[in-house]
């Protein structure tokens, strides 16, 4: 029996990997422009970090973590998300002691034990951003604008940005009480999860996907009804900054992040046409999290974007794939001597940044030309023992079917010139 990859994981093969590289490139570019620096944290952490940093009452911690004991009997968890790790690194490396705010981003795999389906994997990838040490609404506006800007650069269509304010420890208790009063008569009808949320975390009932729970919560008091002056002011300012930045958004009072250290802004980006898993990005302000993982009281805000879902939404066109696979020149070398000479030529051209390749299988002339066709090379350069002895090389234009003899001495210079003339 052949061994198969674990359920919910993917092999990203050539042809698809180029799409990932393209997306990563755009991400790095925009982060640089906005002044965000990359951070790389371990792929596994002490389990306690996520228990504290993501929260015991979340699905992630309750049901979805890859947790195991290592050989030293430590409880280890493959990271299910990035924010807790970034906050831990901020504290552990005393980044709070340097200039604030600290603006970071990460790209990498995350692991959640979920039922695999379209857009839902057990190993998936997130791009995320975290800003630590700044509490003004402009920070919230900046990260949401970054998401919006990235999506418009990528050409994503059919997006909805939802924003909400979940309040803070000053205003949330009042909301909790009102919500519990509202839900009390329907307590028995709520789904199992929501029944257990009722005491600990009733806010999250607003976010439940169960149709009965959704119906019950119609007309329930929202956090927006009870925001304290500080939170209301913050939210008003955020909305006006988003409008100024021409971000199109919708206020969605049912959008919640129910943990204690989530404060004020919560947001999400949805895209219409990728099926049931339509959330491609989620984020919010977490002014209590750094303290929760053992650091000084520090405001923070961030988001995480599911890269598989972004790529699904992009449905990158076939032309794009072809463009990435194109070679400029394929060196067809026949015989040992030509192969080593050819390899030296290819290596020099590659150093100059030209997309060139050479046959690695020692195939026949015909097979090599066929391979050149397959990678849509513009030219084939043919080199055999006879050509070497004469000090020449044959350059064939594969589109026009014409060929000429060039002196080996001038060959590289001429190829470079041609490459530039072709608009590269
Ligand atoms: P969902 O409601 O889809 O489970 P979530 O609330 O668990 O999402 P977050 O923890 O906010 O998601 O993660 C941010 C983003 O990461 C999501 O918006 C989504 O695009 C992506 N994501 C989350 N879980 C998965 C998964 N199992 N497979 C692929 N992408 C995922
Ligand atoms: Mg989830």
GROMACS .gro file of C-alpha atoms in nm, residues 67-68 73 109 112 117 162 165 172 182 215 230 243 294 298 303 327 340 370 384 410:
model
   21
   67UNK     CA    1  -0.149   1.862   2.100
   68UNK     CA    2   0.100   1.595   2.202
   73UNK     CA    3   0.681   1.501   2.873
  109UNK     CA    4   0.136   2.717   0.798
  112UNK     CA    5  -0.616   2.273   1.317
  117UNK     CA    6  -1.379   2.022   0.322
  162UNK     CA    7  -1.768   4.387   0.806
  165UNK     CA    8  -1.712   4.709   1.814
  172UNK     CA    9  -1.931   4.454   2.821
  182UNK     CA   10  -3.292   3.824   2.645
  215UNK     CA   11  -3.318   3.286   1.476
  230UNK     CA   12  -1.446   5.566   2.503
  243UNK     CA   13  -1.449   5.635   0.478
  294UNK     CA   14   0.283   3.763   3.088
  298UNK     CA   15  -0.001   4.673   2.581
  303UNK     CA   16  -0.576   4.013   1.147
  327UNK     CA   17   1.175   2.991  -2.030
  340UNK     CA   18   2.986   2.061  -1.957
  370UNK     CA   19   1.030   1.882  -2.766
  384UNK     CA   20   2.741   1.959  -3.015
  410UNK     CA   21   2.975   3.644  -2.853
   0.00000   0.00000   0.00000
